[in-house]
Amino acid sequence: MAATFRRRLQRGAASTAVAALVLAALTASQAPGATGAAVAKRRPAPPPADVPIDGGSAYYTDLPPLKSPVPPHGSPHTGKDPATGRGPAEAGLPATVLAAYKKAATTIDGSDPGCRLPWQLLAGIGKVESGQARGGAVDAEGTTLRPILGPQLNGHGFARITDTDAGRFDGDLTHDRAVGPMQFIPSTWSNGGPEGTGWGADGNGDGKKDPHNVFDAALAAGRYLCAGDRDLTAPDDLDRAILGYNHSDEYLRTVLSWYAFYRNGTHEVPDGKGVLPVHRDAGRSGDDNGGRSEGKRHHGRGPGAEPDKSPRPGGSDKPSKPGKPSKPGKGQQHDPGKPGRPDGTRPTPGGTQPPTQKPTPSPEPAHPTTLVRVGDKDLTATAGSEFATPLQVRAQDDRGKAVAGVPVRFTLPPTTDARFPGDAATVTVTTDKDGLATAPTLRAGDRTGDFRIRVGTVRHTAPAVEVGATVKAKPAPKADKLARTSDKELTATAGKAFAEDAVEIKATYQGELAAGVAVTATMVTNDPQRPVENDKGPYFKDPEATGHDADKPVRTLTGLTTDANGLLKLPKIYTDAHSGTFLLRLSTADGAVLTVKLKVAAPAGS
């Protein structure tokens, strides 16, 4: 990926102060000894410093509100989310988006504990890049309801990156655009990562790497932040990781402010009900095709600034009032040059700090900690038939109580051709009031053998479980009787062939037509006690032989099978120079036998 956009960074004291305060809280929360050096496998190096993950695209500059301990006298505002009554509205994170951040952090902590990635850092970047996927406008799988696209990276105020994905991710055939909830540029998602494989990730286990899916995007962002043996409790590593997204001091301060705010407390809100940001960084294009700025946004925070006219999820479509200067402590936003601390406070002149009343955290809604298989036996079916036992799991919390409304994905491995309805290899089912998720009826294919079905949650971090399944071969069709369909005498002249399809037989089992029965046809000697393959007289030809072997006599044929009506027509029968009466013996594995007489006459005048 060509690096064409550079910006010299002037690292301000304000951003350093925020980083130090944030890292102090983060370091205190980590177990001792969990350093980057403890990671056995070296993490991939991040991209060059002049290749931002989001292409240097525009971002939201809204900052967290100051928390007022007591609302102003006579004010109806409490600083809490009116929909939930739990903390300020800005602390509410959409359920699916929050689950994606936590799942990504848990996944990375399991594979890369030395990075010490907090999910709140992903939330801070997600807020600045896309307003938490437009306030959580995602489906149950975590995919945005409509694409989130940044402005065209055509070099006018942004990096210049000509099209690298043929419009696959961003729909733009001339230039790239940052895409998805975490605003990856297509070239970085597809091939800008370790060893040229791209930073794209599959965070929800559906077998796809989709930058428009918040689970995939969050995991990819987390892996990038941890790249190059970074330890995010180290100030320099944290700064480099954030600046790798967008080379801007203001961007760094903004992300750190939201990071500190989210560490001070968050709560879950329904998807689509998150607070949408309003302000964007000044001096940049506002055209993002319905992405991070919908309509014309204002960039200032003082009198005369144009109000936001876009609707907010769960709110009114009426335009908001122009902003007015407000005094500290009244719920206004932070000034970018005066970042706050992780506890939501801000230094005051003279070094004193007014007391701050922290909101009492509300309990998190129940999330599943485990998935439990219902039934202790593996699934079994014969090829081509349905599995009789339903595939079912139960989601439960750490107290063993059932958890309803959890999306659960059932995934079949590529080693089997068993399928769910609609020829689907993956299905998602939501748990019922008893915490049960029952997969649709599973039908076995023709491929036999054992395989494992993976069952995992879509929006939560409960460990996946595996269910064993076996497809057995169909029992071989049986036949207890073989008979000709005609009593016509079979005759031919030596050196000639019998009539085409001269021999047709019918197989039955207990009086019913027997389809799919394997039959062996052998030219045998006329010895009733011990018939063996004859070396003279009528014969078949190998239909697959070529050259000189094409005319070579074959006196035993295997692999013949009766059709759906229990019928079998034998291939063409040839004769050599011998005349007389010869025997054709037809047999099955179950002991059914039929002997057919073949009469060969000598040529005339011999």
PDB file of C-alpha atoms in Angstrom, residues 381-517:
ATOM      1  CA  ALA A 381     -27.878 -40.630  11.003  1.00  0.00           C
ATOM      2  CA  THR A 382     -27.544 -42.725   7.884  1.00  0.00           C
ATOM      3  CA  ALA A 383     -26.419 -41.090   4.658  1.00  0.00           C
ATOM      4  CA  GLY A 384     -29.188 -39.057   3.052  1.00  0.00           C
ATOM      5  CA  SER A 385     -31.492 -39.141   6.094  1.00  0.00           C
ATOM      6  CA  GLU A 386     -32.333 -36.666   8.862  1.00  0.00           C
ATOM      7  CA  PHE A 387     -30.729 -36.747  12.297  1.00  0.00           C
ATOM      8  CA  ALA A 388     -33.495 -37.863  14.622  1.00  0.00           C
ATOM      9  CA  THR A 389     -32.075 -36.265  17.790  1.00  0.00           C
ATOM     10  CA  PRO A 390     -32.398 -32.458  17.879  1.00  0.00           C
ATOM     11  CA  LEU A 391     -29.204 -30.412  18.200  1.00  0.00           C
ATOM     12  CA  GLN A 392     -29.775 -28.290  21.290  1.00  0.00           C
ATOM     13  CA  VAL A 393     -27.770 -26.204  23.784  1.00  0.00           C
ATOM     14  CA  ARG A 394     -28.664 -24.155  26.857  1.00  0.00           C
ATOM     15  CA  ALA A 395     -27.235 -20.711  27.680  1.00  0.00           C
ATOM     16  CA  GLN A 396     -26.794 -20.032  31.376  1.00  0.00           C
ATOM     17  CA  ASP A 397     -25.105 -17.506  33.627  1.00  0.00           C
ATOM     18  CA  ASP A 398     -22.537 -18.154  36.333  1.00  0.00           C
ATOM     19  CA  ARG A 399     -25.326 -19.022  38.758  1.00  0.00           C
ATOM     20  CA  GLY A 400     -26.717 -21.691  36.467  1.00  0.00           C
ATOM     21  CA  LYS A 401     -29.793 -19.653  35.543  1.00  0.00           C
ATOM     22  CA  ALA A 402     -31.094 -19.761  31.976  1.00  0.00           C
ATOM     23  CA  VAL A 403     -30.400 -16.734  29.778  1.00  0.00           C
ATOM     24  CA  ALA A 404     -32.995 -15.903  27.120  1.00  0.00           C
ATOM     25  CA  GLY A 405     -32.525 -13.889  23.924  1.00  0.00           C
ATOM     26  CA  VAL A 406     -28.956 -15.016  23.220  1.00  0.00           C
ATOM     27  CA  PRO A 407     -28.070 -15.484  19.513  1.00  0.00           C
ATOM     28  CA  VAL A 408     -26.379 -18.878  19.153  1.00  0.00           C
ATOM     29  CA  ARG A 409     -24.632 -19.962  15.962  1.00  0.00           C
ATOM     30  CA  PHE A 410     -24.396 -23.595  14.828  1.00  0.00           C
ATOM     31  CA  THR A 411     -21.555 -24.159  12.330  1.00  0.00           C
ATOM     32  CA  LEU A 412     -20.855 -27.313  10.325  1.00  0.00           C
ATOM     33  CA  PRO A 413     -17.244 -28.079   9.348  1.00  0.00           C
ATOM     34  CA  PRO A 414     -16.158 -28.276   5.689  1.00  0.00           C
ATOM     35  CA  THR A 415     -15.421 -31.988   6.123  1.00  0.00           C
ATOM     36  CA  THR A 416     -19.105 -32.907   5.953  1.00  0.00           C
ATOM     37  CA  ASP A 417     -21.852 -32.426   3.378  1.00  0.00           C
ATOM     38  CA  ALA A 418     -24.580 -32.553   6.037  1.00  0.00           C
ATOM     39  CA  ARG A 419     -26.726 -29.432   5.847  1.00  0.00           C
ATOM     40  CA  PHE A 420     -29.395 -27.434   7.644  1.00  0.00           C
ATOM     41  CA  PRO A 421     -32.539 -26.408   5.709  1.00  0.00           C
ATOM     42  CA  GLY A 422     -31.826 -24.281   2.667  1.00  0.00           C
ATOM     43  CA  ASP A 423     -28.502 -26.081   2.137  1.00  0.00           C
ATOM     44  CA  ALA A 424     -27.033 -23.948   4.931  1.00  0.00           C
ATOM     45  CA  ALA A 425     -23.797 -24.834   6.692  1.00  0.00           C
ATOM     46  CA  THR A 426     -24.363 -22.179   9.385  1.00  0.00           C
ATOM     47  CA  VAL A 427     -27.541 -21.138  11.193  1.00  0.00           C
ATOM     48  CA  THR A 428     -28.211 -18.728  14.061  1.00  0.00           C
ATOM     49  CA  VAL A 429     -30.934 -19.382  16.643  1.00  0.00           C
ATOM     50  CA  THR A 430     -31.972 -17.206  19.608  1.00  0.00           C
ATOM     51  CA  THR A 431     -32.420 -18.865  22.989  1.00  0.00           C
ATOM     52  CA  ASP A 432     -35.987 -19.075  24.294  1.00  0.00           C
ATOM     53  CA  LYS A 433     -37.287 -18.223  27.773  1.00  0.00           C
ATOM     54  CA  ASP A 434     -35.714 -21.424  29.091  1.00  0.00           C
ATOM     55  CA  GLY A 435     -32.329 -20.513  27.619  1.00  0.00           C
ATOM     56  CA  LEU A 436     -32.613 -23.221  24.953  1.00  0.00           C
ATOM     57  CA  ALA A 437     -31.394 -22.857  21.377  1.00  0.00           C
ATOM     58  CA  THR A 438     -32.547 -25.667  19.091  1.00  0.00           C
ATOM     59  CA  ALA A 439     -30.991 -25.950  15.647  1.00  0.00           C
ATOM     60  CA  PRO A 440     -33.214 -26.663  12.633  1.00  0.00           C
ATOM     61  CA  THR A 441     -33.417 -30.269  11.445  1.00  0.00           C
ATOM     62  CA  LEU A 442     -30.034 -31.457  10.208  1.00  0.00           C
ATOM     63  CA  ARG A 443     -29.901 -33.771   7.187  1.00  0.00           C
ATOM     64  CA  ALA A 444     -26.947 -36.050   6.496  1.00  0.00           C
ATOM     65  CA  GLY A 445     -25.339 -36.007   3.058  1.00  0.00           C
ATOM     66  CA  ASP A 446     -23.721 -38.853   1.161  1.00  0.00           C
ATOM     67  CA  ARG A 447     -20.351 -38.444   2.867  1.00  0.00           C
ATOM     68  CA  THR A 448     -19.936 -40.870   5.759  1.00  0.00           C
ATOM     69  CA  GLY A 449     -17.792 -40.535   8.873  1.00  0.00           C
ATOM     70  CA  ASP A 450     -17.497 -38.467  12.063  1.00  0.00           C
ATOM     71  CA  PHE A 451     -17.479 -34.672  12.350  1.00  0.00           C
ATOM     72  CA  ARG A 452     -17.873 -31.979  15.025  1.00  0.00           C
ATOM     73  CA  ILE A 453     -20.491 -29.210  15.063  1.00  0.00           C
ATOM     74  CA  ARG A 454     -19.307 -25.943  16.622  1.00  0.00           C
ATOM     75  CA  VAL A 455     -21.848 -24.055  18.729  1.00  0.00           C
ATOM     76  CA  GLY A 456     -21.009 -20.547  19.966  1.00  0.00           C
ATOM     77  CA  THR A 457     -22.645 -17.290  20.948  1.00  0.00           C
ATOM     78  CA  VAL A 458     -22.694 -14.408  18.502  1.00  0.00           C
ATOM     79  CA  ARG A 459     -22.744 -11.381  20.800  1.00  0.00           C
ATOM     80  CA  HIS A 460     -21.166 -12.708  23.983  1.00  0.00           C
ATOM     81  CA  THR A 461     -17.963 -14.321  25.157  1.00  0.00           C
ATOM     82  CA  ALA A 462     -19.255 -17.671  26.402  1.00  0.00           C
ATOM     83  CA  PRO A 463     -16.855 -20.428  25.285  1.00  0.00           C
ATOM     84  CA  ALA A 464     -18.008 -22.423  22.288  1.00  0.00           C
ATOM     85  CA  VAL A 465     -18.946 -26.082  22.642  1.00  0.00           C
ATOM     86  CA  GLU A 466     -18.668 -28.886  20.125  1.00  0.00           C
ATOM     87  CA  VAL A 467     -21.169 -31.628  19.440  1.00  0.00           C
ATOM     88  CA  GLY A 468     -20.107 -34.883  17.783  1.00  0.00           C
ATOM     89  CA  ALA A 469     -22.022 -36.348  14.859  1.00  0.00           C
ATOM     90  CA  THR A 470     -21.680 -39.492  12.757  1.00  0.00           C
ATOM     91  CA  VAL A 471     -23.033 -40.300   9.309  1.00  0.00           C
ATOM     92  CA  LYS A 472     -23.272 -44.034   8.654  1.00  0.00           C
ATOM     93  CA  ALA A 473     -23.460 -45.680   5.263  1.00  0.00           C
ATOM     94  CA  LYS A 474     -26.852 -46.851   4.121  1.00  0.00           C
ATOM     95  CA  PRO A 475     -27.414 -50.582   4.576  1.00  0.00           C
ATOM     96  CA  ALA A 476     -26.719 -52.386   1.327  1.00  0.00           C
ATOM     97  CA  PRO A 477     -29.969 -53.109  -0.538  1.00  0.00           C
ATOM     98  CA  LYS A 478     -30.956 -56.772  -0.394  1.00  0.00           C
ATOM     99  CA  ALA A 479     -32.404 -59.134  -3.012  1.00  0.00           C
ATOM    100  CA  ASP A 480     -33.548 -62.692  -2.402  1.00  0.00           C
ATOM    101  CA  LYS A 481     -34.593 -63.388  -6.015  1.00  0.00           C
ATOM    102  CA  LEU A 482     -33.379 -62.595  -9.536  1.00  0.00           C
ATOM    103  CA  ALA A 483     -35.472 -63.313 -12.642  1.00  0.00           C
ATOM    104  CA  ARG A 484     -35.446 -62.485 -16.346  1.00  0.00           C
ATOM    105  CA  THR A 485     -38.067 -60.057 -17.565  1.00  0.00           C
ATOM    106  CA  SER A 486     -38.478 -62.133 -20.779  1.00  0.00           C
ATOM    107  CA  ASP A 487     -38.558 -65.869 -21.533  1.00  0.00           C
ATOM    108  CA  LYS A 488     -37.310 -65.395 -25.102  1.00  0.00           C
ATOM    109  CA  GLU A 489     -34.489 -67.766 -26.052  1.00  0.00           C
ATOM    110  CA  LEU A 490     -31.103 -66.056 -26.305  1.00  0.00           C
ATOM    111  CA  THR A 491     -29.221 -67.018 -29.467  1.00  0.00           C
ATOM    112  CA  ALA A 492     -26.364 -65.707 -31.599  1.00  0.00           C
ATOM    113  CA  THR A 493     -23.973 -66.882 -34.312  1.00  0.00           C
ATOM    114  CA  ALA A 494     -20.319 -67.559 -33.495  1.00  0.00           C
ATOM    115  CA  GLY A 495     -18.243 -64.466 -34.187  1.00  0.00           C
ATOM    116  CA  LYS A 496     -21.281 -62.235 -33.883  1.00  0.00           C
ATOM    117  CA  ALA A 497     -22.956 -60.488 -30.913  1.00  0.00           C
ATOM    118  CA  PHE A 498     -26.230 -61.067 -29.155  1.00  0.00           C
ATOM    119  CA  ALA A 499     -28.950 -58.490 -29.655  1.00  0.00           C
ATOM    120  CA  GLU A 500     -28.436 -55.163 -27.810  1.00  0.00           C
ATOM    121  CA  ASP A 501     -29.716 -55.351 -24.229  1.00  0.00           C
ATOM    122  CA  ALA A 502     -30.587 -58.994 -24.784  1.00  0.00           C
ATOM    123  CA  VAL A 503     -30.504 -59.828 -21.097  1.00  0.00           C
ATOM    124  CA  GLU A 504     -32.665 -57.868 -18.634  1.00  0.00           C
ATOM    125  CA  ILE A 505     -33.279 -59.041 -15.072  1.00  0.00           C
ATOM    126  CA  LYS A 506     -35.461 -57.980 -12.132  1.00  0.00           C
ATOM    127  CA  ALA A 507     -34.393 -58.094  -8.457  1.00  0.00           C
ATOM    128  CA  THR A 508     -36.879 -58.450  -5.599  1.00  0.00           C
ATOM    129  CA  TYR A 509     -36.713 -58.764  -1.839  1.00  0.00           C
ATOM    130  CA  GLN A 510     -39.583 -60.443  -0.044  1.00  0.00           C
ATOM    131  CA  GLY A 511     -41.694 -59.875  -3.115  1.00  0.00           C
ATOM    132  CA  GLU A 512     -40.895 -56.122  -3.401  1.00  0.00           C
ATOM    133  CA  LEU A 513     -38.754 -54.563  -6.090  1.00  0.00           C
ATOM    134  CA  ALA A 514     -35.184 -54.131  -4.844  1.00  0.00           C
ATOM    135  CA  ALA A 515     -33.435 -50.977  -6.050  1.00  0.00           C
ATOM    136  CA  GLY A 516     -29.685 -50.420  -5.825  1.00  0.00           C
ATOM    137  CA  VAL A 517     -28.796 -54.090  -5.532  1.00  0.00           C
TER     138      VAL A 517
END
